Coordinates of C-alpha atoms in Angstrom, one line a residue:
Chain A
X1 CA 110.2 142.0 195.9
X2 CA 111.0 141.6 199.6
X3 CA 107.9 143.3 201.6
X4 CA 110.1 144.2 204.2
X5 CA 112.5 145.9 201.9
X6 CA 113.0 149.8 202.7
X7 CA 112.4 150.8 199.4
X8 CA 108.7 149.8 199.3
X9 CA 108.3 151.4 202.5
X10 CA 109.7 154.4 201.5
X11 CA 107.2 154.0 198.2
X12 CA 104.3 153.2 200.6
X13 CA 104.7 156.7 202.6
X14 CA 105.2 158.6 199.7
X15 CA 102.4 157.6 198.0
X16 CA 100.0 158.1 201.3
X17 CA 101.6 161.4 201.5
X18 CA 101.2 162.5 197.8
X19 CA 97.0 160.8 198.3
X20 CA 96.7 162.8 201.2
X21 CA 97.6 165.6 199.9
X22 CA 95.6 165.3 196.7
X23 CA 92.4 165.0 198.8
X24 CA 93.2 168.4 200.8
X25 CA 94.5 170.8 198.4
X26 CA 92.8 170.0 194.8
X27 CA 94.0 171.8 191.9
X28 CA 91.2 174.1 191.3
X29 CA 91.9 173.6 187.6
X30 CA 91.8 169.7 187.4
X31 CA 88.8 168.4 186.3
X32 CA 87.5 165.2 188.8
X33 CA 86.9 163.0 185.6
X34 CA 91.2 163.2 184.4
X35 CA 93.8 161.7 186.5
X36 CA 96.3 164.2 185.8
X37 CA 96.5 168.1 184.6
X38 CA 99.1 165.9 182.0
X39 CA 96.0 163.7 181.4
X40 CA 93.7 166.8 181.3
X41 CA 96.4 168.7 178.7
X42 CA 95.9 166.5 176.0
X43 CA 92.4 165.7 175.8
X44 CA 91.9 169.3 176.0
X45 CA 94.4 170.1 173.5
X46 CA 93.1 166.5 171.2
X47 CA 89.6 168.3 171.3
X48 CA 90.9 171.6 170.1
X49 CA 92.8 169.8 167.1
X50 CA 89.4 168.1 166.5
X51 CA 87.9 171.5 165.9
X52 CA 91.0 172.9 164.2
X53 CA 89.9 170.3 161.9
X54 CA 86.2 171.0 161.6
X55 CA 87.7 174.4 160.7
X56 CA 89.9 173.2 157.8
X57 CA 86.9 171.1 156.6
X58 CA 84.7 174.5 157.0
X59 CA 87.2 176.8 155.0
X60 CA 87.4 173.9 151.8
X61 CA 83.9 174.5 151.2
X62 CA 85.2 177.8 149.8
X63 CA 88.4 176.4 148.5
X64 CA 86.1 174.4 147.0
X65 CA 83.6 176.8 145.0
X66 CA 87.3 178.8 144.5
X67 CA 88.3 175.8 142.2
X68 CA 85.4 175.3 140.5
X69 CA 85.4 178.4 139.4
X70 CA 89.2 179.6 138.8
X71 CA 88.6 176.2 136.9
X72 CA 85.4 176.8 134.5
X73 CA 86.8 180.5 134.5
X74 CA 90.4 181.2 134.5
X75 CA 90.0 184.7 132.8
X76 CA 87.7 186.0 135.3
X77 CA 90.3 185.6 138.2
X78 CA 93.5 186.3 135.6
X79 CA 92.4 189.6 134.9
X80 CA 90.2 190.4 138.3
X81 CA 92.7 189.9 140.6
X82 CA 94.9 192.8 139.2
X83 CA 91.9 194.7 140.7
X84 CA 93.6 193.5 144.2
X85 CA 96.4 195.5 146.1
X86 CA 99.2 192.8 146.2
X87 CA 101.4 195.1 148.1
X88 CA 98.8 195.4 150.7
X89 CA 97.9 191.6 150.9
X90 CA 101.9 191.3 151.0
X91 CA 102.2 193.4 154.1
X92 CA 98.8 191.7 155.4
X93 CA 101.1 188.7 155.3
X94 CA 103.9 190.1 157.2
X95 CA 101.7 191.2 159.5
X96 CA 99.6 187.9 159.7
X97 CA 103.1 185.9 160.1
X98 CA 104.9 187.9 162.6
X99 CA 101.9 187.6 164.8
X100 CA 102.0 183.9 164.6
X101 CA 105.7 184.3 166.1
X102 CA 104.3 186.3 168.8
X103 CA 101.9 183.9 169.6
X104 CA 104.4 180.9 169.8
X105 CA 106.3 183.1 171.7
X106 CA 104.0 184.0 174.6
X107 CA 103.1 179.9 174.7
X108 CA 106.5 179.8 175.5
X109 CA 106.8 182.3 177.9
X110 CA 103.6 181.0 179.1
X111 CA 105.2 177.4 179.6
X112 CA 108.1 179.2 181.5
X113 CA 106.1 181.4 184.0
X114 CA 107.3 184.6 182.3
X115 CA 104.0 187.0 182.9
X116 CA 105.8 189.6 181.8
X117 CA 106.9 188.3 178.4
X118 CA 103.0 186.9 178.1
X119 CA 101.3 190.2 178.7
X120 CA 104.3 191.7 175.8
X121 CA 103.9 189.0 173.3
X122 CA 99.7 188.9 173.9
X123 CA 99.4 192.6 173.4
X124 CA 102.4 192.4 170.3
X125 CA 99.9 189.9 168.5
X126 CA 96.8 191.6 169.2
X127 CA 98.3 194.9 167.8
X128 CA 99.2 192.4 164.7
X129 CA 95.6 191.7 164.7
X130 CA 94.2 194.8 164.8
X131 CA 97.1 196.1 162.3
X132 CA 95.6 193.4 159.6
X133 CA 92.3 194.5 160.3
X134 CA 93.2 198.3 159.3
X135 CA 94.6 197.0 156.2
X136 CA 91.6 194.8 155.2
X137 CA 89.6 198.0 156.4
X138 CA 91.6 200.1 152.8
X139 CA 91.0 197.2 151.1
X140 CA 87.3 196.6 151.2
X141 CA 87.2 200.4 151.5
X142 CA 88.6 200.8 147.9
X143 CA 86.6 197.8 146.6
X144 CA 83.2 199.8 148.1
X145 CA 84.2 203.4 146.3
X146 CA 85.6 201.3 142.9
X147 CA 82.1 199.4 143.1
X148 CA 84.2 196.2 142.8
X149 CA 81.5 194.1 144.8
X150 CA 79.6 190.7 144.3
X151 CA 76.9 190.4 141.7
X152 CA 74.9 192.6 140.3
X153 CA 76.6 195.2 142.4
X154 CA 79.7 195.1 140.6
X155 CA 79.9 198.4 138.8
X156 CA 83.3 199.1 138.3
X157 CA 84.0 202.9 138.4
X158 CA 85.9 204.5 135.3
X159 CA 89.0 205.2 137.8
X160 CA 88.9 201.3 138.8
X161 CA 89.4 200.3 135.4
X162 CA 91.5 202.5 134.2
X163 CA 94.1 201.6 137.0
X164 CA 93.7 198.0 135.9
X165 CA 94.9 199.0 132.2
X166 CA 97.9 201.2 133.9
X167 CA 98.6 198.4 136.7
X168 CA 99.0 196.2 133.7
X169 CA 101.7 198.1 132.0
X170 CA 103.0 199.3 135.5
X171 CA 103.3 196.0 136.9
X172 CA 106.7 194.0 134.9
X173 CA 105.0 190.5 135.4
X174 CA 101.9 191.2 133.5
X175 CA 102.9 191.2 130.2
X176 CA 100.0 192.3 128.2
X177 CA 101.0 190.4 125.2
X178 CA 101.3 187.2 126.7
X179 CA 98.0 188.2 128.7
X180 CA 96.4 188.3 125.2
X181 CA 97.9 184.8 124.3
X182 CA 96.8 183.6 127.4
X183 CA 93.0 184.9 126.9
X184 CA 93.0 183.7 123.5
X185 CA 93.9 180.4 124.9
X186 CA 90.5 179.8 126.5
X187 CA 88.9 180.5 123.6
X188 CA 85.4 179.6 124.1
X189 CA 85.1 180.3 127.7
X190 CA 86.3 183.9 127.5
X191 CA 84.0 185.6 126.2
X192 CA 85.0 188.9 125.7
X193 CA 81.8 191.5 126.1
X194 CA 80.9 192.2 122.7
X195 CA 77.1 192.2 123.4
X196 CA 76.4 194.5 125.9
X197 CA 74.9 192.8 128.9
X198 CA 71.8 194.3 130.7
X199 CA 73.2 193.6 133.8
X200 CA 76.4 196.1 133.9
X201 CA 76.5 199.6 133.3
X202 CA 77.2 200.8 129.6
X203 CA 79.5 203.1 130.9
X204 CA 82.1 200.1 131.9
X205 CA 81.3 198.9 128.1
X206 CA 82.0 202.3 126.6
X207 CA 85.3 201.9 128.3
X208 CA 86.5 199.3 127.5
X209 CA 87.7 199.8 124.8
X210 CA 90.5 202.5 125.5
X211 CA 91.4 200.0 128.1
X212 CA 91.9 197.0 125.9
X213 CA 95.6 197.9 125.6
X214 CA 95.7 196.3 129.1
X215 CA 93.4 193.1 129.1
X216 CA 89.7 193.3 127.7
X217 CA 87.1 192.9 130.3
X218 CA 85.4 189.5 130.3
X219 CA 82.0 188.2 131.6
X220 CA 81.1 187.8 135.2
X221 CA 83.8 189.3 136.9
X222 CA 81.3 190.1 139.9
X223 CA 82.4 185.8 140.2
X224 CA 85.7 186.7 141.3
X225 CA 84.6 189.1 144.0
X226 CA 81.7 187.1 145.3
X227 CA 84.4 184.5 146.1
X228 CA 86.8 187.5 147.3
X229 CA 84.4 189.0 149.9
X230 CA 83.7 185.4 151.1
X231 CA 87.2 183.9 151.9
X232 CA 88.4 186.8 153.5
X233 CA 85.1 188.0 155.0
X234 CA 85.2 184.3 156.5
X235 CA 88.5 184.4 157.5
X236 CA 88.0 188.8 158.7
X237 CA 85.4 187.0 161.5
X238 CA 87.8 184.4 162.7
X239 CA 90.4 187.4 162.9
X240 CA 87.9 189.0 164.4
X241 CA 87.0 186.3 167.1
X242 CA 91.0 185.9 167.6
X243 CA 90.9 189.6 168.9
X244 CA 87.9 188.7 171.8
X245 CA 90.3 185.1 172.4
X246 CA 93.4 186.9 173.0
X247 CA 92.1 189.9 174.7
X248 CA 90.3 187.8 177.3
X249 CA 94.0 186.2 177.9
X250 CA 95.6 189.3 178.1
X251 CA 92.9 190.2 180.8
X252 CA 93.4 186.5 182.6
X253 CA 97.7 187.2 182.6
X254 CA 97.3 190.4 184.1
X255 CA 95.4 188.4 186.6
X256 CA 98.3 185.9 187.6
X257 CA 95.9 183.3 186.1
X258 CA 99.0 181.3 183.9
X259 CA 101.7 179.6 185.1
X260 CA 103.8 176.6 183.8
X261 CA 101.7 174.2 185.8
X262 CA 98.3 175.8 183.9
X263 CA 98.5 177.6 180.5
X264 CA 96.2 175.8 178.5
X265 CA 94.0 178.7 176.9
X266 CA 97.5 180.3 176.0
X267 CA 98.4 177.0 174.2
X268 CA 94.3 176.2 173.0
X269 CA 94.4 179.7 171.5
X270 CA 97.3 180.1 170.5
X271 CA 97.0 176.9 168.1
X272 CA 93.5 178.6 167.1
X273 CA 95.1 181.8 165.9
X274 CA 98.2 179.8 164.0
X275 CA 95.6 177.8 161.9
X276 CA 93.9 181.6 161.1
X277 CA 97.4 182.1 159.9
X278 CA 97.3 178.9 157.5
X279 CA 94.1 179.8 155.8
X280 CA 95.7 183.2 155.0
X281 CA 98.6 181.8 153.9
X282 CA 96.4 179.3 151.1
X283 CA 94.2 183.0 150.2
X284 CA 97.3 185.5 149.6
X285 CA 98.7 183.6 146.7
X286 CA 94.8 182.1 145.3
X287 CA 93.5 185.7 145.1
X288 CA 96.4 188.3 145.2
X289 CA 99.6 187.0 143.2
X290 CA 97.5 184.7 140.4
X291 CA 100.1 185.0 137.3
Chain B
X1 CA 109.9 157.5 195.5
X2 CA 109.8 159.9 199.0
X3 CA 111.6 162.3 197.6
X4 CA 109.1 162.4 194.7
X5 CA 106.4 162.9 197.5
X6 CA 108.3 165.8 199.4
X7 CA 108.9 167.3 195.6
X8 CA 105.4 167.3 195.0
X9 CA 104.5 168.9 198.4
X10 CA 106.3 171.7 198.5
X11 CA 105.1 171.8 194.6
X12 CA 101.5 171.8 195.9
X13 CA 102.6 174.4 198.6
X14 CA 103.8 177.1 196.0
X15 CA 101.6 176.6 192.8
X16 CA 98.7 174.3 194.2
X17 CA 99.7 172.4 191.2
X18 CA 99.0 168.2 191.2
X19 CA 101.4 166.6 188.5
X20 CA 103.5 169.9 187.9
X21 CA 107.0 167.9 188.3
X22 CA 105.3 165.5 185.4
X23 CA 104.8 168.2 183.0
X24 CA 108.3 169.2 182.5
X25 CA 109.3 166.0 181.4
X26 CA 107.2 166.1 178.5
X27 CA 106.3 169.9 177.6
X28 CA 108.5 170.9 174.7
X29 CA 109.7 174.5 175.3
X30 CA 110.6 176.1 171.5
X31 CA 113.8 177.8 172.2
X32 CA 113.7 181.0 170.8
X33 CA 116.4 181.2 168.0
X34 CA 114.2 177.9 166.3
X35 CA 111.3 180.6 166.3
X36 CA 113.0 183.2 164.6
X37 CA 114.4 180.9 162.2
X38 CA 111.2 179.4 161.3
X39 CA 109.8 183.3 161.0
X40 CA 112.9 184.1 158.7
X41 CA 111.9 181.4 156.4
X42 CA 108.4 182.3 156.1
X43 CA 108.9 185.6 155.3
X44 CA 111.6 184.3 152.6
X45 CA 109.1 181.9 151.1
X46 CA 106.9 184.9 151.4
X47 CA 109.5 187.2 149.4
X48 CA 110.0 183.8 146.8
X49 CA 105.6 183.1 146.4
X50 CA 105.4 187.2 145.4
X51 CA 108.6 186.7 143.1
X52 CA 107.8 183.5 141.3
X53 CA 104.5 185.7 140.2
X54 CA 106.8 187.5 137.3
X55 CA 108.0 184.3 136.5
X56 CA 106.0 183.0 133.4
X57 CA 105.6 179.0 134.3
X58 CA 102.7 178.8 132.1
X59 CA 100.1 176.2 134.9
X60 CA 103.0 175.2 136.5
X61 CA 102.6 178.6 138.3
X62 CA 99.6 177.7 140.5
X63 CA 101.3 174.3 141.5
X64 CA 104.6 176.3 142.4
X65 CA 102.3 179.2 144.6
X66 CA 100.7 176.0 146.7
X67 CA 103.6 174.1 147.0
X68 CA 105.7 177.3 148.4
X69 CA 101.7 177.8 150.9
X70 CA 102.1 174.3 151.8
X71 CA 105.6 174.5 152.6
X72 CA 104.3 177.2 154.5
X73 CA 102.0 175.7 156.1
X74 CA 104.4 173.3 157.2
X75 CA 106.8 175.0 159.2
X76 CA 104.1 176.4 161.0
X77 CA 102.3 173.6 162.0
X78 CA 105.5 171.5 163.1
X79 CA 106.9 174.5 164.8
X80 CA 104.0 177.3 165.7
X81 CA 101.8 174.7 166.6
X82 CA 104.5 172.1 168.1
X83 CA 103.2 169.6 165.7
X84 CA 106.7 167.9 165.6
X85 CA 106.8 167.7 169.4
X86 CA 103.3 166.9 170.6
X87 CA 101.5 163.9 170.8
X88 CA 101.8 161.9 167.0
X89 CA 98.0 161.2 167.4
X90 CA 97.1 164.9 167.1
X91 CA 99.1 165.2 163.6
X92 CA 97.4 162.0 162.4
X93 CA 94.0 164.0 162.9
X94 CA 95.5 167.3 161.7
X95 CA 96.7 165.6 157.9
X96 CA 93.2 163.4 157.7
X97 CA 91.5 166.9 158.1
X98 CA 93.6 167.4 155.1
X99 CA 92.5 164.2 153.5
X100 CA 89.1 164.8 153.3
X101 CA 90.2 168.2 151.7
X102 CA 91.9 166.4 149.1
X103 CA 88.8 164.4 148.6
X104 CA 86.3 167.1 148.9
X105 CA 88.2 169.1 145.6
X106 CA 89.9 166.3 143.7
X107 CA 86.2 164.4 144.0
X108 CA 84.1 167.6 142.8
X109 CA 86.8 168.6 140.1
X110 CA 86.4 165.3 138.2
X111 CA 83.2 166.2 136.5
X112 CA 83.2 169.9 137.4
X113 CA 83.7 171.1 133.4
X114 CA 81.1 168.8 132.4
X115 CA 78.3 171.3 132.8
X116 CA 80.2 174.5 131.0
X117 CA 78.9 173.5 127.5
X118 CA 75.5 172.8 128.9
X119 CA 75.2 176.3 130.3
X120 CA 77.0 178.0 127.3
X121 CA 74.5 177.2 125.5
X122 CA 71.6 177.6 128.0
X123 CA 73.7 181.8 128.5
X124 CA 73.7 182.0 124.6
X125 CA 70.0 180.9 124.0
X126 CA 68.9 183.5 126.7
X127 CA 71.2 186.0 125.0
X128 CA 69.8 185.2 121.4
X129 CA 66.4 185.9 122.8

C-alpha cells in the first residue's frame, strides 16, 4: 500500500492513541499475561470446562458403583426405590430446573449490564437452592426416623415397610403381579430372606410376611441406600457450595462489580451450577422413578 | 481505523474497559423466549421420564429414562451453558469428558457378573456354617 496514503495515517494515529491509552488506564481486571479481556474470557472460561470435566469424571465413579450394582442386583433397587418420595424428587426437579433458567437468565442480564435483573435472578436461584435443600432436608429426615440408612444401620421401621406394601398397591404403575414375575425372573440372585440374617432385626423378618402382598423383602437392601446417601450426599455438597458461589456474586452485584465488559464469575458459575443441574437430572430417574 | 480509536476511548472513559467494543461481536446474548422454551421442554420431558415409569417396557425402560436425561442434558448444555454458541473447542472437551464415562462403565460392566457366582457361593458357605 502507498505509505503516504491517508488511510494508513489515520491507522497509525489510532493505534498510538488506543497504545497510549492502554498504558495509562489498565483494566484493573485484565491480567498482564492475555492480550485481550476477549483473550482472557476464554481461557478462563476453557479452564472452567476443564474442571466441569474433572467433575463429570468425579460423579461416574458413583455412576459407576450404581451400575455394578443395579446390575448384579436389580431387585435390591426395584423394590428399594419405592422407599423413595418420587413426588418429592419430582418437585426437587422442578426446583433444580427452574433455577438453571434463573441462572441463564442473570448471565444474560449480566452480559447486558442489567444489575437489577442480576441481583433478581441471583437471589431467584439461590431461593431455588435453598428450596431443594428443604426438600432433601424431609427426605433424609424420613430416611433417619424409617432407619432406611447404609449398612448395618438399615433397620427399617414397621411403619416404613408397611407404606412400601400400601405404596405398592397405591401406586398404578407397580403392579404387584408383574413385580412377582419380575422377581422371579432373577431367580438366583434374589434371594428372598428365608434364613434369617444376623445382621437385620427379626422384627423386619416377622414382618414380612403380612407385607408380601406388596413385594417380599430381599437381601442387602442397606446396598441401595449406601449408593442413595452417596450420589445425593455428593451432589447436596456441590448444592451446597453453589449456595457460598452465588451468594458471593450476589454480594459482588450489589457492589456494581459486573458489567457487560466484565461478568465472568456470573458466566464461570453460572456454567458450574447448570452441570449441578445435569448430575441431578442422570440421579432422579436412576434412584426415584426405577420401573 | 480512528474512529475505532475514539470508540475505544470514550469506551475506556466510561467502563475502563480495554477490548469492550470486541466483545459484542462475539458474546452470544440468549434471548429470552429461547430460555423459556428450552425450560418448557425440560419440564415436559420431566412430566414424560415420571410418565413413562407406569409404562411396562420390560429393560427397555432404563434405556428410555437415560435417553429422555440425556436429551435433557442436551438442551441444557447447548442452551444453559451456551454450548451451541461458544467456542467448538470447549464442547469437544465437554463430550470427551463424556467419553471417558462411556469407557469408565462400558469397560468395568464387561466382566462385572463374573464374580456373582464366586461370591454366592463364598455368602452360602458362610451361611451354611
Amino acid at each position: 500500500m502507498n505509505p503516504t496514503s491517508p488511510q494508513t495515517e489515520a491507522t497509525a494515529v489510532g493505534l498510538a492513541v488506543a497504545d497510549s491509552h492502554h498504558g495509562h488506564h489498565h483494566d484493573p481486571h485484565l491480567a498482564h499475561h492475555f492480550d485481550s479481556t476477549e483473550q482472557q474470557f476464554e481461557a478462563d472460561k476453557l479452564g472452567m470446562w476443564i474442571f466441569l470435566v474433572t467433575e463429570i469424571l468425579f460423579f461416574s465413579g458413583l455412576f459407576c458403583a450404581y451400575a455394578v450394582y443395579r446390575a448384579n442386583h436389580p431387585e435390591i433397587f426395584e423394590y428399594a426405590h419405592i422407599f423413595l418420595n418420587r413426588t418429592l424428587g419430582a418437585v426437587n426437579t422442578v426446583v433444580l430446573l427452574f433455577s438453571s433458567l434463573t441462572m441463564a437468565w442473570a448471565v444474560r442480564c449480566a452480559q447486558l449490564s442489567q444489575p437489577r435483573g442480576l441481583k433478581v435472578c441471583l437471589i431467584l436461584t439461590l431461593l431455588c437452592a435453598f428450596g431443594f435443600l428443604g426438600i432433601k432436608y424431609v427426605e433424609y429426615k424420613n430416611k433417619w426416623e424409617e432407619g432406611l440408612l447404609w449398612g448395618a444401620r438399615f433397620h427399617p421401621t414397621e411403619e416404613a415397610l408397611a407404606h412400601v406394601a400400601g405404596g405398592a398397591h397405591a401406586d398404578p404403575g407397580d403392579h404387584s403381579p408383574a413385580r412377582h414375575k419380575d422377581a422371579a425372573k432373577h431367580g438366583e440372585a434374589h434371594k428372598i430372606a428365608e434364613a434369617p440374617k444376623a445382621a437385620e432385626p427379626a422384627a423386619a423378618h416377622a414382618e414380612a410376611p403380612k407385607h408380601g402382598a406388596g413385594m417380599p423383602q430381599p437381601e442387602h437392601v442397606s446396598i441401595f441406600f449406601g449408593i442413595y446417601f452417596c450420589m445425593t450426599g455428593l451432589h447436596g455438597i456441590h448444592i451446597l457450595v453453589g449456595i457460598g458461589l452465588i451468594s458471593w456474586l450476589l454480594v459482588r452485584s450489589y457492589r456494581g462489580e459486573f458489567t457487560d465488559g466484565y461478568y465472568t464469575p456470573v458466566d464461570l458459575i453460572g456454567l458450574y451450577w447448570h452441570i449441578v443441574d445435569l448430575v441431578w437430572i442422570y440421579l432422579f430417574p436412576l434412584l426415584y422413578l426405577i420401573h | 481505523m480512528s474512529e475505532h480509536a475514539i470508540h475505544t476511548t470514550t469506551a475506556h472513559g466510561q467502563h475502563g474497559d480495554h477490548g469492550h467494543d470486541h466483545d459484542h461481536g462475539h458474546v452470544h446474548i440468549m434471548p429470552p423466549w429461547l430460555l423459556i422454551t428450552v425450560f418448557v421442554a425440560l419440564l415436559f420431558l420431566t412430566f414424560i421420564t415420571v410418565a413413562v415409569t407406569r409404562v411396562d417396557l420390560g429393560p427397555l425402560n432404563i434405556w428410555v429414562a437415560m435417553g429422555v436425561a440425556t436429551a435433557k442434558a442436551t438442551l441444557v448444555a447447548l442452551y444453559f451453558m451456551h454450548l451451541k454458541y461458544d467456542n467448538r473447542f470447549n464442547l469437544l472437551v465437554f463430550l470427551a469428558s463424556f467419553l471417558f464415562v462411556g469407557f469408565f462403565i462400558s469397560i468395568i460392566m464387561l466382566d462385572t457378573r463374573q464374580y456373582q457366582p464366586a461370591i454366592q457361593q463364598r455368602t452360602d458357605a458362610l451361611k451354611g456354617r
